[in-house]
Amino acid sequence: MVTIADVAAAAGVSISTVSYVMSGKRTISQDTRDRVESAIAKLEYSPHASARSLASRSTNVIGLQAPLRAGVDVHVIMEIVAGVVKEARENQYDILLLTSDDADGLINAARGSRVDALMVMDIESDDPRIASLRDLTTPSVLIGLPSGAEGLICVDFDFEAAGRLAAQRLGALGHTRIALFGAPAEVVERHTSYVERLNRGFLTACDELGITGTVHACPSSADAVEAVDAVLDADADITGILFHNEAALPHVAAHVREDSAKRDVIALSPLQLVHGVSGLVDTIDIPAGEIGAAAARAILAELAGQETERVHLLPPRLAGASVV
């Protein structure tokens, strides 16, 4: 039996766009409408009346799954959430915060007609929730970039480019042996997407520059000082450091510089979280609020039946040393 997913694939659009063409609820461009109607006719798709009725309902609520798993930085998560909420409210949508970390929470919200769309955070490289999102007709956006997300809308910061930028900056400062101290071990072990992308960009740039780079997990506490010292004691030739662990950064940055004036530290963090942190040679800003706003704009465009960029990554930029 032909399904709405078959029509969407044939027309090259999302399932939600097909629903909007059939319901007439939202404005769809004529070109897109023609493609969908042509696919419906060619495939002889005939949805049940009940399905058409469901497609026309609206709650003006977007479900946002923001699980607070072990090792995540709550400050950064909440900045992203704030960006989502602000953009949604400006467009007359409310946000239903889902704190579950599995597909069941998404399925219950979607099939219970509680939300018009879903947004999902804390994405793993091989995220088990993706299969469920594909099965749902509810529009969705991932705040993250997993593997195997073809056809889904993904919005995030370009962590891979940030890793490359940091390595290039440290190389330009003359460092030939550099290290990335990043997320806690529990975040690394979950194969969280941003961690693996950051590591890949950093190490790839090191190879291209002909410098030695290493990557190390780091606790999100004062214990970070001991963990960093252990690495630097074992390899005293490390003189350039990229630090991406907002909670541990204040404990580490000044300590590293005090230990050796020849070392340079770059922070990868939202700028407001490095204000007052001493010992940095540069900062790469993570625009957390804008990530959330961009994701909200993407899902709102999808709900409106507009053509939406499938992958949107916000580029990194060097912001200079922190102001103490």
Short mmCIF file of C-alpha atoms in Angstrom, two decimals:
data_model
loop_
_atom_site.label_atom_id
_atom_site.label_comp_id
_atom_site.label_asym_id
_atom_site.label_seq_id
_atom_site.Cartn_x
_atom_site.Cartn_y
_atom_site.Cartn_z
CA MET A 1 0.00 0.00 0.00
CA VAL A 2 1.26 3.45 -0.91
CA THR A 3 2.00 5.61 2.13
CA ILE A 4 2.42 9.33 2.68
CA ALA A 5 6.15 8.66 3.08
CA ASP A 6 6.21 7.23 -0.47
CA VAL A 7 4.58 10.40 -1.79
CA ALA A 8 7.06 12.60 0.08
CA ALA A 9 10.01 10.63 -1.34
CA ALA A 10 8.65 10.81 -4.88
CA ALA A 11 8.07 14.58 -4.61
CA GLY A 12 11.37 15.26 -2.86
CA VAL A 13 9.72 16.95 0.12
CA SER A 14 9.04 16.18 3.78
CA ILE A 15 6.06 14.17 5.00
CA SER A 16 4.70 17.27 6.72
CA THR A 17 4.73 19.19 3.43
CA VAL A 18 2.61 16.48 1.82
CA SER A 19 0.20 16.74 4.76
CA TYR A 20 -0.06 20.50 4.34
CA VAL A 21 -0.72 20.21 0.61
CA MET A 22 -3.55 17.77 1.32
CA SER A 23 -5.05 19.71 4.23
CA GLY A 24 -4.68 23.14 2.65
CA LYS A 25 -3.89 24.52 6.09
CA ARG A 26 -0.60 26.22 5.26
CA THR A 27 0.66 28.19 2.30
CA ILE A 28 2.79 26.04 0.00
CA SER A 29 4.68 27.34 -3.04
CA GLN A 30 3.03 26.46 -6.34
CA ASP A 31 6.06 24.53 -7.56
CA THR A 32 6.10 22.37 -4.42
CA ARG A 33 2.32 21.88 -4.56
CA ASP A 34 2.54 20.76 -8.20
CA ARG A 35 5.26 18.22 -7.37
CA VAL A 36 3.27 16.78 -4.48
CA GLU A 37 0.02 16.61 -6.41
CA SER A 38 1.82 14.97 -9.33
CA ALA A 39 3.30 12.35 -7.00
CA ILE A 40 -0.11 11.71 -5.40
CA ALA A 41 -1.67 11.19 -8.83
CA LYS A 42 1.18 9.02 -10.13
CA LEU A 43 1.21 6.78 -7.05
CA GLU A 44 -2.60 6.82 -6.77
CA TYR A 45 -2.32 7.72 -3.12
CA SER A 46 -5.65 8.03 -1.32
CA PRO A 47 -5.38 8.88 2.39
CA HIS A 48 -8.18 7.95 4.77
CA ALA A 49 -10.48 10.75 5.82
CA SER A 50 -9.35 10.31 9.43
CA ALA A 51 -5.74 10.84 8.40
CA ARG A 52 -6.68 14.04 6.60
CA SER A 53 -8.46 15.21 9.72
CA LEU A 54 -5.44 14.51 11.91
CA ALA A 55 -3.16 16.33 9.48
CA SER A 56 -5.27 19.48 9.81
CA ARG A 57 -5.11 19.71 13.60
CA SER A 58 -2.78 22.12 15.33
CA THR A 59 -1.70 22.64 18.93
CA ASN A 60 0.71 25.52 18.32
CA VAL A 61 3.10 23.61 20.58
CA ILE A 62 6.57 22.31 19.71
CA GLY A 63 8.02 19.47 21.75
CA LEU A 64 11.66 20.00 22.73
CA GLN A 65 13.53 16.97 24.08
CA ALA A 66 16.42 18.28 26.18
CA PRO A 67 17.61 15.39 28.34
CA LEU A 68 19.89 16.37 31.21
CA ARG A 69 22.22 13.39 31.00
CA ALA A 70 25.35 12.89 33.05
CA GLY A 71 28.19 15.18 32.00
CA VAL A 72 26.17 17.73 30.03
CA ASP A 73 26.66 21.40 30.82
CA VAL A 74 23.27 22.64 32.00
CA HIS A 75 24.20 26.30 31.39
CA VAL A 76 24.85 25.67 27.70
CA ILE A 77 21.73 23.50 27.31
CA MET A 78 19.57 26.21 28.88
CA GLU A 79 21.03 28.89 26.60
CA ILE A 80 20.05 26.80 23.60
CA VAL A 81 16.60 26.21 25.07
CA ALA A 82 16.20 29.95 25.67
CA GLY A 83 17.01 30.61 22.02
CA VAL A 84 14.34 28.10 20.97
CA VAL A 85 11.73 29.54 23.32
CA LYS A 86 12.29 33.16 22.29
CA GLU A 87 12.00 32.41 18.57
CA ALA A 88 8.97 30.17 19.09
CA ARG A 89 7.07 32.73 21.17
CA GLU A 90 7.70 35.44 18.59
CA ASN A 91 5.86 33.14 16.17
CA GLN A 92 2.97 32.27 18.53
CA TYR A 93 4.24 28.80 19.44
CA ASP A 94 4.72 27.38 22.92
CA ILE A 95 7.40 24.87 23.92
CA LEU A 96 6.70 21.58 25.70
CA LEU A 97 9.93 20.53 27.39
CA LEU A 98 10.52 16.77 27.25
CA THR A 99 13.21 15.59 29.68
CA SER A 100 13.18 11.92 28.66
CA ASP A 101 16.23 10.70 26.78
CA ASP A 102 14.71 7.98 24.60
CA ALA A 103 12.36 7.60 21.67
CA ASP A 104 9.34 6.75 23.83
CA GLY A 105 8.97 10.34 25.01
CA LEU A 106 9.01 11.58 21.42
CA ILE A 107 6.52 8.95 20.26
CA ASN A 108 4.11 9.66 23.12
CA ALA A 109 4.15 13.41 22.47
CA ALA A 110 3.64 12.97 18.73
CA ARG A 111 1.00 10.25 18.75
CA GLY A 112 -0.83 11.84 21.63
CA SER A 113 -1.42 14.92 19.44
CA ARG A 114 0.26 17.06 22.08
CA VAL A 115 2.65 18.81 19.67
CA ASP A 116 2.83 19.98 16.07
CA ALA A 117 6.55 19.26 15.78
CA LEU A 118 9.55 17.85 17.62
CA MET A 119 13.04 19.17 18.33
CA VAL A 120 15.68 16.84 19.75
CA MET A 121 18.91 17.72 21.60
CA ASP A 122 21.97 15.84 22.88
CA ILE A 123 22.40 13.89 19.67
CA GLU A 124 24.65 10.84 19.49
CA SER A 125 26.63 9.93 16.37
CA ASP A 126 24.48 6.81 15.91
CA ASP A 127 21.40 8.05 17.70
CA PRO A 128 18.74 5.36 18.29
CA ARG A 129 15.98 7.99 18.23
CA ILE A 130 16.43 8.65 14.52
CA ALA A 131 14.61 5.50 13.43
CA SER A 132 11.56 6.50 15.46
CA LEU A 133 11.58 10.04 14.05
CA ARG A 134 11.56 8.58 10.55
CA ASP A 135 8.49 6.50 11.39
CA LEU A 136 6.56 9.49 12.73
CA THR A 137 4.73 11.90 10.43
CA THR A 138 5.42 14.72 12.90
CA PRO A 139 7.96 17.25 11.55
CA SER A 140 11.25 17.17 13.45
CA VAL A 141 14.57 18.96 13.78
CA LEU A 142 17.75 17.64 15.37
CA ILE A 143 19.99 20.05 17.26
CA GLY A 144 23.08 18.08 16.38
CA LEU A 145 24.51 16.23 13.40
CA PRO A 146 24.52 12.43 13.65
CA SER A 147 25.51 9.94 11.01
CA GLY A 148 22.66 8.48 8.99
CA ALA A 149 20.45 11.55 9.26
CA GLU A 150 19.77 11.84 5.53
CA GLY A 151 16.46 13.58 4.91
CA LEU A 152 16.19 14.94 8.46
CA ILE A 153 16.72 18.58 9.32
CA CYS A 154 19.86 19.13 11.42
CA VAL A 155 20.93 22.43 12.98
CA ASP A 156 24.05 22.86 15.08
CA PHE A 157 27.32 24.67 15.61
CA ASP A 158 30.07 23.47 13.26
CA PHE A 159 32.21 21.73 15.86
CA GLU A 160 34.41 20.07 13.27
CA ALA A 161 35.31 23.45 11.77
CA ALA A 162 35.89 24.78 15.31
CA GLY A 163 38.41 22.00 15.99
CA ARG A 164 40.21 22.83 12.77
CA LEU A 165 40.20 26.54 13.55
CA ALA A 166 41.68 26.00 17.01
CA ALA A 167 44.48 23.77 15.71
CA GLN A 168 45.28 26.31 12.99
CA ARG A 169 45.34 29.15 15.52
CA LEU A 170 47.69 27.25 17.84
CA GLY A 171 49.86 26.27 14.89
CA ALA A 172 50.06 29.92 13.80
CA LEU A 173 51.28 30.78 17.32
CA GLY A 174 54.20 28.43 16.76
CA HIS A 175 53.07 25.38 18.73
CA THR A 176 54.05 21.99 17.35
CA ARG A 177 52.61 19.77 20.09
CA ILE A 178 49.05 20.57 21.12
CA ALA A 179 46.21 18.95 23.08
CA LEU A 180 42.42 19.11 23.19
CA PHE A 181 40.86 18.72 26.64
CA GLY A 182 37.16 18.15 26.09
CA ALA A 183 33.99 16.63 27.44
CA PRO A 184 33.86 14.28 30.44
CA ALA A 185 34.38 10.56 29.85
CA GLU A 186 30.67 9.75 30.18
CA VAL A 187 29.83 12.12 27.32
CA VAL A 188 32.60 10.66 25.16
CA GLU A 189 31.43 7.11 25.89
CA ARG A 190 27.92 7.95 24.64
CA HIS A 191 29.51 8.86 21.28
CA THR A 192 27.91 12.29 21.48
CA SER A 193 28.00 13.80 18.02
CA TYR A 194 29.59 17.18 18.81
CA VAL A 195 32.47 15.51 20.69
CA GLU A 196 33.41 13.24 17.80
CA ARG A 197 33.11 16.04 15.25
CA LEU A 198 35.28 18.39 17.35
CA ASN A 199 37.93 15.71 17.83
CA ARG A 200 37.92 14.86 14.14
CA GLY A 201 38.38 18.46 13.03
CA PHE A 202 41.16 19.07 15.56
CA LEU A 203 43.16 15.95 14.72
CA THR A 204 42.66 16.32 10.96
CA ALA A 205 44.01 19.87 11.06
CA CYS A 206 46.99 18.71 13.13
CA ASP A 207 47.82 16.11 10.49
CA GLU A 208 47.52 18.69 7.73
CA LEU A 209 49.76 21.13 9.60
CA GLY A 210 52.34 18.48 10.45
CA ILE A 211 52.00 19.03 14.19
CA THR A 212 51.26 16.52 16.96
CA GLY A 213 47.78 16.64 18.46
CA THR A 214 46.18 14.56 21.21
CA VAL A 215 42.66 14.42 22.65
CA HIS A 216 41.76 13.88 26.30
CA ALA A 217 38.49 13.58 28.22
CA CYS A 218 38.23 15.98 31.16
CA PRO A 219 36.05 16.00 34.30
CA SER A 220 33.60 18.90 34.66
CA SER A 221 34.84 19.90 38.11
CA ALA A 222 37.88 21.05 40.06
CA ASP A 223 39.23 17.54 39.44
CA ALA A 224 39.98 18.80 35.93
CA VAL A 225 43.16 20.45 37.22
CA GLU A 226 44.56 17.12 38.36
CA ALA A 227 43.52 15.42 35.10
CA VAL A 228 45.16 18.13 32.98
CA ASP A 229 48.30 18.12 35.11
CA ALA A 230 48.62 14.36 34.66
CA VAL A 231 48.64 14.74 30.87
CA LEU A 232 51.04 17.69 30.89
CA ASP A 233 53.38 15.99 33.36
CA ALA A 234 53.53 12.97 31.06
CA ASP A 235 54.14 15.13 27.99
CA ALA A 236 55.86 18.40 28.95
CA ASP A 237 56.29 19.33 25.27
CA ILE A 238 52.59 20.18 24.95
CA THR A 239 52.49 23.96 24.73
CA GLY A 240 49.18 24.64 22.98
CA ILE A 241 45.79 23.70 24.46
CA LEU A 242 42.21 23.79 23.23
CA PHE A 243 39.83 23.54 26.17
CA HIS A 244 36.18 22.63 25.61
CA ASN A 245 34.60 22.00 28.98
CA GLU A 246 32.77 25.05 30.24
CA ALA A 247 32.31 23.84 33.81
CA ALA A 248 35.99 22.98 34.29
CA LEU A 249 37.45 25.94 32.36
CA PRO A 250 37.67 28.41 35.30
CA HIS A 251 39.63 25.85 37.34
CA VAL A 252 42.11 25.08 34.57
CA ALA A 253 42.93 28.07 32.37
CA ALA A 254 44.81 30.25 34.85
CA HIS A 255 46.46 27.22 36.46
CA VAL A 256 47.91 26.06 33.14
CA ARG A 257 49.34 29.50 32.40
CA GLU A 258 50.79 29.84 35.88
CA ASP A 259 52.43 26.43 35.54
CA SER A 260 54.16 27.45 32.32
CA ALA A 261 54.09 30.87 30.70
CA LYS A 262 55.02 29.31 27.35
CA ARG A 263 51.65 27.54 27.12
CA ASP A 264 48.73 29.08 25.27
CA VAL A 265 45.12 28.14 25.99
CA ILE A 266 42.15 28.60 23.65
CA ALA A 267 38.65 28.16 25.06
CA LEU A 268 35.74 26.83 23.01
CA SER A 269 32.70 28.16 24.86
CA PRO A 270 29.80 30.62 24.80
CA LEU A 271 31.42 33.99 25.42
CA GLN A 272 29.42 34.81 28.54
CA LEU A 273 30.81 31.69 30.23
CA VAL A 274 34.43 32.78 29.76
CA HIS A 275 33.94 36.31 31.03
CA GLY A 276 36.38 36.78 33.87
CA VAL A 277 38.41 33.65 33.06
CA SER A 278 42.10 34.52 32.98
CA GLY A 279 44.89 32.77 31.13
CA LEU A 280 43.32 32.56 27.66
CA VAL A 281 45.08 33.55 24.47
CA ASP A 282 41.83 33.31 22.46
CA THR A 283 38.22 32.12 22.55
CA ILE A 284 36.07 30.45 19.91
CA ASP A 285 32.50 31.47 20.59
CA ILE A 286 29.72 28.86 20.70
CA PRO A 287 26.60 30.96 19.98
CA ALA A 288 24.28 28.77 22.04
CA GLY A 289 21.26 31.06 21.90
CA GLU A 290 21.55 31.43 18.14
CA ILE A 291 21.79 27.65 17.72
CA GLY A 292 18.43 27.35 19.45
CA ALA A 293 16.92 30.21 17.46
CA ALA A 294 18.16 28.77 14.15
CA ALA A 295 16.69 25.37 15.03
CA ALA A 296 13.36 27.00 15.90
CA ARG A 297 13.34 28.90 12.61
CA ALA A 298 13.99 25.65 10.76
CA ILE A 299 11.06 23.82 12.35
CA LEU A 300 8.79 26.84 11.88
CA ALA A 301 9.67 26.91 8.19
CA GLU A 302 8.95 23.19 7.97
CA LEU A 303 5.58 23.70 9.64
CA ALA A 304 4.82 26.45 7.14
CA GLY A 305 5.59 24.10 4.25
CA GLN A 306 8.58 26.13 3.15
CA GLU A 307 11.69 24.63 1.59
CA THR A 308 14.16 24.08 4.44
CA GLU A 309 17.91 23.59 4.41
CA ARG A 310 18.51 20.00 5.52
CA VAL A 311 21.80 20.71 7.34
CA HIS A 312 22.60 24.13 8.79
CA LEU A 313 25.83 24.54 10.76
CA LEU A 314 26.74 27.85 12.37
CA PRO A 315 30.38 28.68 11.57
CA PRO A 316 32.98 29.23 14.32
CA ARG A 317 34.80 32.52 14.87
CA LEU A 318 37.70 33.63 16.98
CA ALA A 319 36.56 36.17 19.55
CA GLY A 320 39.83 37.10 21.25
CA ALA A 321 41.00 36.62 24.83
CA SER A 322 38.50 36.95 27.68
CA VAL A 323 38.05 40.20 29.58
CA VAL A 324 38.88 39.74 33.25
#
